[in-house]
């Protein structure tokens, strides 16, 4: 049939989106009871320098979604290239992800993961609906950059950075 919109092939779309390579973060928060939560996320993006705004998005089906929705703060831990184990760990659903994980409390109490390449301690300033995700906008209140090489994700797998031979 001509001109009848076909449903998008979700697997093909996922593969196409996967050609856009990203870093890998673990986003953390603490709920009202003081319980820490963390999820591996590559939807992170920087938005604005003045004011300092960033965003990330979370699946509505995520176990920790209610905690992030209710919390007014979060930390973006940008993983280093030797932290694949942490990326895998925080990408799994589990009751207590912080058991046996080394972390420190950040400015608002959310976990900061030592060994990360950089971290951004954020106050949540807005939430927007984004289909099957919610988009969180955060204002960076404090950050650190320890200049480690970042972990990379693209085409469905973890990668490492290398300089391009054709770049000056
Ligand atoms: C590389 C990578 C990137 C991911 N990015 C996101 C993301 O941006 N947002 C999201 O909601 N889930 C993302 N996920 C999936 C979550 O990490 C996964 O669903 C996790 O189980 C969520 O934890 P929770 O169910 O305890 O909340 C990603 C997973 C991987 C491996």
PDB file of C-alpha atoms and ligand atoms in Angstrom:
ATOM      1  CA  UNK A   1       0.000   0.000   0.000  1.00  0.00           C
ATOM      2  CA  UNK A   2       1.287   3.453  -0.953  1.00  0.00           C
ATOM      3  CA  UNK A   3       1.839   6.269   1.567  1.00  0.00           C
ATOM      4  CA  UNK A   4       0.652   4.249   4.560  1.00  0.00           C
ATOM      5  CA  UNK A   5       3.012   4.943   7.478  1.00  0.00           C
ATOM      6  CA  UNK A   6       4.606   1.713   8.663  1.00  0.00           C
ATOM      7  CA  UNK A   7       5.507   1.162  12.316  1.00  0.00           C
ATOM      8  CA  UNK A   8       9.217   1.828  12.880  1.00  0.00           C
ATOM      9  CA  UNK A   9      11.412  -1.232  13.230  1.00  0.00           C
ATOM     10  CA  UNK A  10      12.517  -0.743  16.852  1.00  0.00           C
ATOM     11  CA  UNK A  11      15.614  -2.940  16.591  1.00  0.00           C
ATOM     12  CA  UNK A  12      16.775  -1.084  13.453  1.00  0.00           C
ATOM     13  CA  UNK A  13      16.114   2.252  15.186  1.00  0.00           C
ATOM     14  CA  UNK A  14      18.080   1.131  18.257  1.00  0.00           C
ATOM     15  CA  UNK A  15      20.985   0.115  15.987  1.00  0.00           C
ATOM     16  CA  UNK A  16      20.862   3.468  14.174  1.00  0.00           C
ATOM     17  CA  UNK A  17      20.815   5.368  17.497  1.00  0.00           C
ATOM     18  CA  UNK A  18      23.723   3.208  18.701  1.00  0.00           C
ATOM     19  CA  UNK A  19      25.997   4.719  16.052  1.00  0.00           C
ATOM     20  CA  UNK A  20      25.917   7.892  18.174  1.00  0.00           C
ATOM     21  CA  UNK A  21      28.750   7.176  20.605  1.00  0.00           C
ATOM     22  CA  UNK A  22      28.526   8.414  24.199  1.00  0.00           C
ATOM     23  CA  UNK A  23      30.292   8.319  27.515  1.00  0.00           C
ATOM     24  CA  UNK A  24      28.895   6.214  30.349  1.00  0.00           C
ATOM     25  CA  UNK A  25      27.620   7.562  33.663  1.00  0.00           C
ATOM     26  CA  UNK A  26      26.241   6.166  36.884  1.00  0.00           C
ATOM     27  CA  UNK A  27      23.592   8.579  38.147  1.00  0.00           C
ATOM     28  CA  UNK A  28      22.962   8.389  41.890  1.00  0.00           C
ATOM     29  CA  UNK A  29      20.563   9.837  44.399  1.00  0.00           C
ATOM     30  CA  UNK A  30      19.266   9.219  47.905  1.00  0.00           C
ATOM     31  CA  UNK A  31      15.558   8.820  48.667  1.00  0.00           C
ATOM     32  CA  UNK A  32      13.658  10.250  51.645  1.00  0.00           C
ATOM     33  CA  UNK A  33      14.515   7.243  53.794  1.00  0.00           C
ATOM     34  CA  UNK A  34      18.210   7.787  53.084  1.00  0.00           C
ATOM     35  CA  UNK A  35      18.528   4.747  50.798  1.00  0.00           C
ATOM     36  CA  UNK A  36      21.025   5.291  47.950  1.00  0.00           C
ATOM     37  CA  UNK A  37      20.022   4.506  44.330  1.00  0.00           C
ATOM     38  CA  UNK A  38      22.134   4.345  41.195  1.00  0.00           C
ATOM     39  CA  UNK A  39      21.653   3.565  37.512  1.00  0.00           C
ATOM     40  CA  UNK A  40      23.977   3.293  34.549  1.00  0.00           C
ATOM     41  CA  UNK A  41      22.946   5.916  31.988  1.00  0.00           C
ATOM     42  CA  UNK A  42      24.318   7.154  28.674  1.00  0.00           C
ATOM     43  CA  UNK A  43      21.492   9.644  28.035  1.00  0.00           C
ATOM     44  CA  UNK A  44      23.512  12.324  29.825  1.00  0.00           C
ATOM     45  CA  UNK A  45      24.151  15.526  27.889  1.00  0.00           C
ATOM     46  CA  UNK A  46      25.520  18.943  28.708  1.00  0.00           C
ATOM     47  CA  UNK A  47      23.100  21.768  27.914  1.00  0.00           C
ATOM     48  CA  UNK A  48      24.266  25.171  29.128  1.00  0.00           C
ATOM     49  CA  UNK A  49      27.349  26.700  30.742  1.00  0.00           C
ATOM     50  CA  UNK A  50      25.667  29.836  32.111  1.00  0.00           C
ATOM     51  CA  UNK A  51      23.670  28.731  33.978  1.00  0.00           C
ATOM     52  CA  UNK A  52      25.394  25.322  34.259  1.00  0.00           C
ATOM     53  CA  UNK A  53      22.691  22.876  33.130  1.00  0.00           C
ATOM     54  CA  UNK A  54      22.830  19.202  32.160  1.00  0.00           C
ATOM     55  CA  UNK A  55      20.200  16.549  31.437  1.00  0.00           C
ATOM     56  CA  UNK A  56      19.669  12.814  31.502  1.00  0.00           C
ATOM     57  CA  UNK A  57      16.615  10.637  30.987  1.00  0.00           C
ATOM     58  CA  UNK A  58      15.269   7.628  32.845  1.00  0.00           C
ATOM     59  CA  UNK A  59      12.946   4.825  31.760  1.00  0.00           C
ATOM     60  CA  UNK A  60       9.602   4.943  33.561  1.00  0.00           C
ATOM     61  CA  UNK A  61       9.963   1.185  34.142  1.00  0.00           C
ATOM     62  CA  UNK A  62      13.240   1.626  36.023  1.00  0.00           C
ATOM     63  CA  UNK A  63      13.102   0.221  39.535  1.00  0.00           C
ATOM     64  CA  UNK A  64      14.680   3.404  40.903  1.00  0.00           C
ATOM     65  CA  UNK A  65      12.355   5.721  38.933  1.00  0.00           C
ATOM     66  CA  UNK A  66      10.205   6.715  41.955  1.00  0.00           C
ATOM     67  CA  UNK A  67      13.354   7.592  43.921  1.00  0.00           C
ATOM     68  CA  UNK A  68      14.745   9.872  41.173  1.00  0.00           C
ATOM     69  CA  UNK A  69      11.307  11.384  40.473  1.00  0.00           C
ATOM     70  CA  UNK A  70      10.846  12.361  44.128  1.00  0.00           C
ATOM     71  CA  UNK A  71      14.422  13.449  44.844  1.00  0.00           C
ATOM     72  CA  UNK A  72      15.573  17.052  44.334  1.00  0.00           C
ATOM     73  CA  UNK A  73      19.213  16.156  43.662  1.00  0.00           C
ATOM     74  CA  UNK A  74      21.445  13.668  41.840  1.00  0.00           C
ATOM     75  CA  UNK A  75      25.100  13.052  41.026  1.00  0.00           C
ATOM     76  CA  UNK A  76      26.330  12.270  37.493  1.00  0.00           C
ATOM     77  CA  UNK A  77      29.406  10.030  37.903  1.00  0.00           C
ATOM     78  CA  UNK A  78      31.213   9.976  34.531  1.00  0.00           C
ATOM     79  CA  UNK A  79      32.950   6.601  34.433  1.00  0.00           C
ATOM     80  CA  UNK A  80      36.599   6.021  33.636  1.00  0.00           C
ATOM     81  CA  UNK A  81      37.643   3.350  31.124  1.00  0.00           C
ATOM     82  CA  UNK A  82      38.564   0.821  33.844  1.00  0.00           C
ATOM     83  CA  UNK A  83      35.051   0.963  35.380  1.00  0.00           C
ATOM     84  CA  UNK A  84      33.206  -1.426  33.040  1.00  0.00           C
ATOM     85  CA  UNK A  85      32.439  -3.578  36.087  1.00  0.00           C
ATOM     86  CA  UNK A  86      30.645  -0.662  37.766  1.00  0.00           C
ATOM     87  CA  UNK A  87      28.741   0.118  34.541  1.00  0.00           C
ATOM     88  CA  UNK A  88      27.503  -3.493  34.383  1.00  0.00           C
ATOM     89  CA  UNK A  89      26.713  -3.555  38.098  1.00  0.00           C
ATOM     90  CA  UNK A  90      24.514  -0.433  37.991  1.00  0.00           C
ATOM     91  CA  UNK A  91      22.795  -1.592  34.780  1.00  0.00           C
ATOM     92  CA  UNK A  92      21.292  -4.568  36.664  1.00  0.00           C
ATOM     93  CA  UNK A  93      18.159  -4.427  38.762  1.00  0.00           C
ATOM     94  CA  UNK A  94      18.924  -5.339  42.343  1.00  0.00           C
ATOM     95  CA  UNK A  95      17.640  -4.641  45.832  1.00  0.00           C
ATOM     96  CA  UNK A  96      20.770  -3.036  47.284  1.00  0.00           C
ATOM     97  CA  UNK A  97      23.198  -1.954  44.573  1.00  0.00           C
ATOM     98  CA  UNK A  98      25.489  -0.169  47.039  1.00  0.00           C
ATOM     99  CA  UNK A  99      26.293  -3.208  49.151  1.00  0.00           C
ATOM    100  CA  UNK A 100      30.065  -3.748  48.817  1.00  0.00           C
ATOM    101  CA  UNK A 101      30.451  -0.648  46.598  1.00  0.00           C
ATOM    102  CA  UNK A 102      32.953   2.016  47.618  1.00  0.00           C
ATOM    103  CA  UNK A 103      31.375   5.501  47.680  1.00  0.00           C
ATOM    104  CA  UNK A 104      31.350   8.841  49.468  1.00  0.00           C
ATOM    105  CA  UNK A 105      28.438  11.159  50.221  1.00  0.00           C
ATOM    106  CA  UNK A 106      28.282  14.208  47.945  1.00  0.00           C
ATOM    107  CA  UNK A 107      26.993  17.710  48.626  1.00  0.00           C
ATOM    108  CA  UNK A 108      23.328  16.610  48.865  1.00  0.00           C
ATOM    109  CA  UNK A 109      24.080  13.131  50.212  1.00  0.00           C
ATOM    110  CA  UNK A 110      23.960  11.265  46.889  1.00  0.00           C
ATOM    111  CA  UNK A 111      26.811   8.786  46.323  1.00  0.00           C
ATOM    112  CA  UNK A 112      29.988   9.907  44.556  1.00  0.00           C
ATOM    113  CA  UNK A 113      31.959   6.974  43.120  1.00  0.00           C
ATOM    114  CA  UNK A 114      35.725   7.259  43.649  1.00  0.00           C
ATOM    115  CA  UNK A 115      37.712   6.424  40.530  1.00  0.00           C
ATOM    116  CA  UNK A 116      35.224   8.139  38.197  1.00  0.00           C
ATOM    117  CA  UNK A 117      36.724  10.411  35.518  1.00  0.00           C
ATOM    118  CA  UNK A 118      34.561  13.311  36.714  1.00  0.00           C
ATOM    119  CA  UNK A 119      31.414  13.903  38.715  1.00  0.00           C
ATOM    120  CA  UNK A 120      28.743  16.585  38.733  1.00  0.00           C
ATOM    121  CA  UNK A 121      26.633  17.218  41.845  1.00  0.00           C
ATOM    122  CA  UNK A 122      23.298  18.561  40.654  1.00  0.00           C
ATOM    123  CA  UNK A 123      20.123  20.082  41.976  1.00  0.00           C
ATOM    124  CA  UNK A 124      17.116  18.920  39.948  1.00  0.00           C
ATOM    125  CA  UNK A 125      15.490  21.996  38.400  1.00  0.00           C
ATOM    126  CA  UNK A 126      12.936  20.455  36.006  1.00  0.00           C
ATOM    127  CA  UNK A 127      11.353  17.230  34.800  1.00  0.00           C
ATOM    128  CA  UNK A 128       9.860  16.800  31.332  1.00  0.00           C
ATOM    129  CA  UNK A 129       7.858  13.931  29.858  1.00  0.00           C
ATOM    130  CA  UNK A 130       9.795  12.110  27.134  1.00  0.00           C
ATOM    131  CA  UNK A 131       7.678   9.184  25.899  1.00  0.00           C
ATOM    132  CA  UNK A 132       8.652   6.097  27.872  1.00  0.00           C
ATOM    133  CA  UNK A 133      11.305   8.176  29.702  1.00  0.00           C
ATOM    134  CA  UNK A 134      11.342  11.223  31.970  1.00  0.00           C
ATOM    135  CA  UNK A 135      13.938  13.889  31.215  1.00  0.00           C
ATOM    136  CA  UNK A 136      15.649  15.432  34.243  1.00  0.00           C
ATOM    137  CA  UNK A 137      17.279  18.838  33.986  1.00  0.00           C
ATOM    138  CA  UNK A 138      19.938  19.484  36.633  1.00  0.00           C
ATOM    139  CA  UNK A 139      21.914  22.515  37.695  1.00  0.00           C
ATOM    140  CA  UNK A 140      25.548  21.712  38.506  1.00  0.00           C
ATOM    141  CA  UNK A 141      26.312  22.963  42.023  1.00  0.00           C
ATOM    142  CA  UNK A 142      29.730  21.341  42.440  1.00  0.00           C
ATOM    143  CA  UNK A 143      31.950  19.186  40.241  1.00  0.00           C
ATOM    144  CA  UNK A 144      35.354  17.533  40.057  1.00  0.00           C
ATOM    145  CA  UNK A 145      37.427  16.378  37.108  1.00  0.00           C
ATOM    146  CA  UNK A 146      40.224  13.976  37.951  1.00  0.00           C
ATOM    147  CA  UNK A 147      41.329  13.703  34.310  1.00  0.00           C
ATOM    148  CA  UNK A 148      41.038   9.931  33.871  1.00  0.00           C
ATOM    149  CA  UNK A 149      40.320   8.469  30.434  1.00  0.00           C
ATOM    150  CA  UNK A 150      36.556   8.092  29.960  1.00  0.00           C
ATOM    151  CA  UNK A 151      34.635   4.889  29.299  1.00  0.00           C
ATOM    152  CA  UNK A 152      32.811   5.000  25.950  1.00  0.00           C
ATOM    153  CA  UNK A 153      29.646   3.238  24.691  1.00  0.00           C
ATOM    154  CA  UNK A 154      28.703   2.801  21.050  1.00  0.00           C
ATOM    155  CA  UNK A 155      27.129   0.210  18.731  1.00  0.00           C
ATOM    156  CA  UNK A 156      25.939  -1.669  21.810  1.00  0.00           C
ATOM    157  CA  UNK A 157      29.298  -2.208  23.489  1.00  0.00           C
ATOM    158  CA  UNK A 158      31.882  -0.577  25.711  1.00  0.00           C
ATOM    159  CA  UNK A 159      34.769   1.132  23.918  1.00  0.00           C
ATOM    160  CA  UNK A 160      37.893   3.113  24.789  1.00  0.00           C
ATOM    161  CA  UNK A 161      39.042   6.431  23.388  1.00  0.00           C
ATOM    162  CA  UNK A 162      41.986   6.713  21.022  1.00  0.00           C
ATOM    163  CA  UNK A 163      43.252   9.756  19.142  1.00  0.00           C
ATOM    164  CA  UNK A 164      42.235   9.882  15.475  1.00  0.00           C
ATOM    165  CA  UNK A 165      45.317   9.398  13.252  1.00  0.00           C
ATOM    166  CA  UNK A 166      44.103  12.091  10.823  1.00  0.00           C
ATOM    167  CA  UNK A 167      43.593  14.744  13.535  1.00  0.00           C
ATOM    168  CA  UNK A 168      46.352  17.265  14.100  1.00  0.00           C
TER     169      UNK A 168
HETATM  170  C1  LIG B   1      25.480   1.679  28.614  1.00  0.00           C
HETATM  171  C2  LIG B   1      24.107   1.747  29.235  1.00  0.00           C
HETATM  172  C3  LIG B   1      23.407   2.944  29.198  1.00  0.00           C
HETATM  173  C4  LIG B   1      22.133   3.048  29.784  1.00  0.00           C
HETATM  174  N1  LIG B   1      21.489   4.247  29.759  1.00  0.00           N
HETATM  175  C5  LIG B   1      20.286   4.386  30.364  1.00  0.00           C
HETATM  176  C6  LIG B   1      19.660   5.667  30.434  1.00  0.00           C
HETATM  177  O1  LIG B   1      20.174   6.669  29.967  1.00  0.00           O
HETATM  178  N2  LIG B   1      18.455   5.747  31.079  1.00  0.00           N
HETATM  179  C7  LIG B   1      17.855   4.647  31.627  1.00  0.00           C
HETATM  180  O2  LIG B   1      16.765   4.781  32.196  1.00  0.00           O
HETATM  181  N3  LIG B   1      18.435   3.420  31.580  1.00  0.00           N
HETATM  182  C8  LIG B   1      19.648   3.268  30.991  1.00  0.00           C
HETATM  183  N4  LIG B   1      20.272   2.055  30.968  1.00  0.00           N
HETATM  184  C9  LIG B   1      19.603   0.893  31.570  1.00  0.00           C
HETATM  185  C10 LIG B   1      19.680   0.924  33.110  1.00  0.00           C
HETATM  186  O3  LIG B   1      21.020   1.036  33.565  1.00  0.00           O
HETATM  187  C11 LIG B   1      19.059  -0.382  33.667  1.00  0.00           C
HETATM  188  O4  LIG B   1      17.723  -0.465  33.234  1.00  0.00           O
HETATM  189  C12 LIG B   1      19.104  -0.468  35.173  1.00  0.00           C
HETATM  190  O5  LIG B   1      18.640  -1.738  35.551  1.00  0.00           O
HETATM  191  C13 LIG B   1      18.245   0.557  35.858  1.00  0.00           C
HETATM  192  O6  LIG B   1      18.364   0.348  37.230  1.00  0.00           O
HETATM  193  P1  LIG B   1      17.084   0.257  38.171  1.00  0.00           P
HETATM  194  O7  LIG B   1      16.078  -0.652  37.479  1.00  0.00           O
HETATM  195  O8  LIG B   1      17.620  -0.290  39.455  1.00  0.00           O
HETATM  196  O9  LIG B   1      16.527   1.636  38.317  1.00  0.00           O
HETATM  197  C14 LIG B   1      21.541   1.911  30.391  1.00  0.00           C
HETATM  198  C15 LIG B   1      22.253   0.701  30.417  1.00  0.00           C
HETATM  199  C16 LIG B   1      23.519   0.618  29.851  1.00  0.00           C
HETATM  200  C17 LIG B   1      24.277  -0.687  29.913  1.00  0.00           C
END
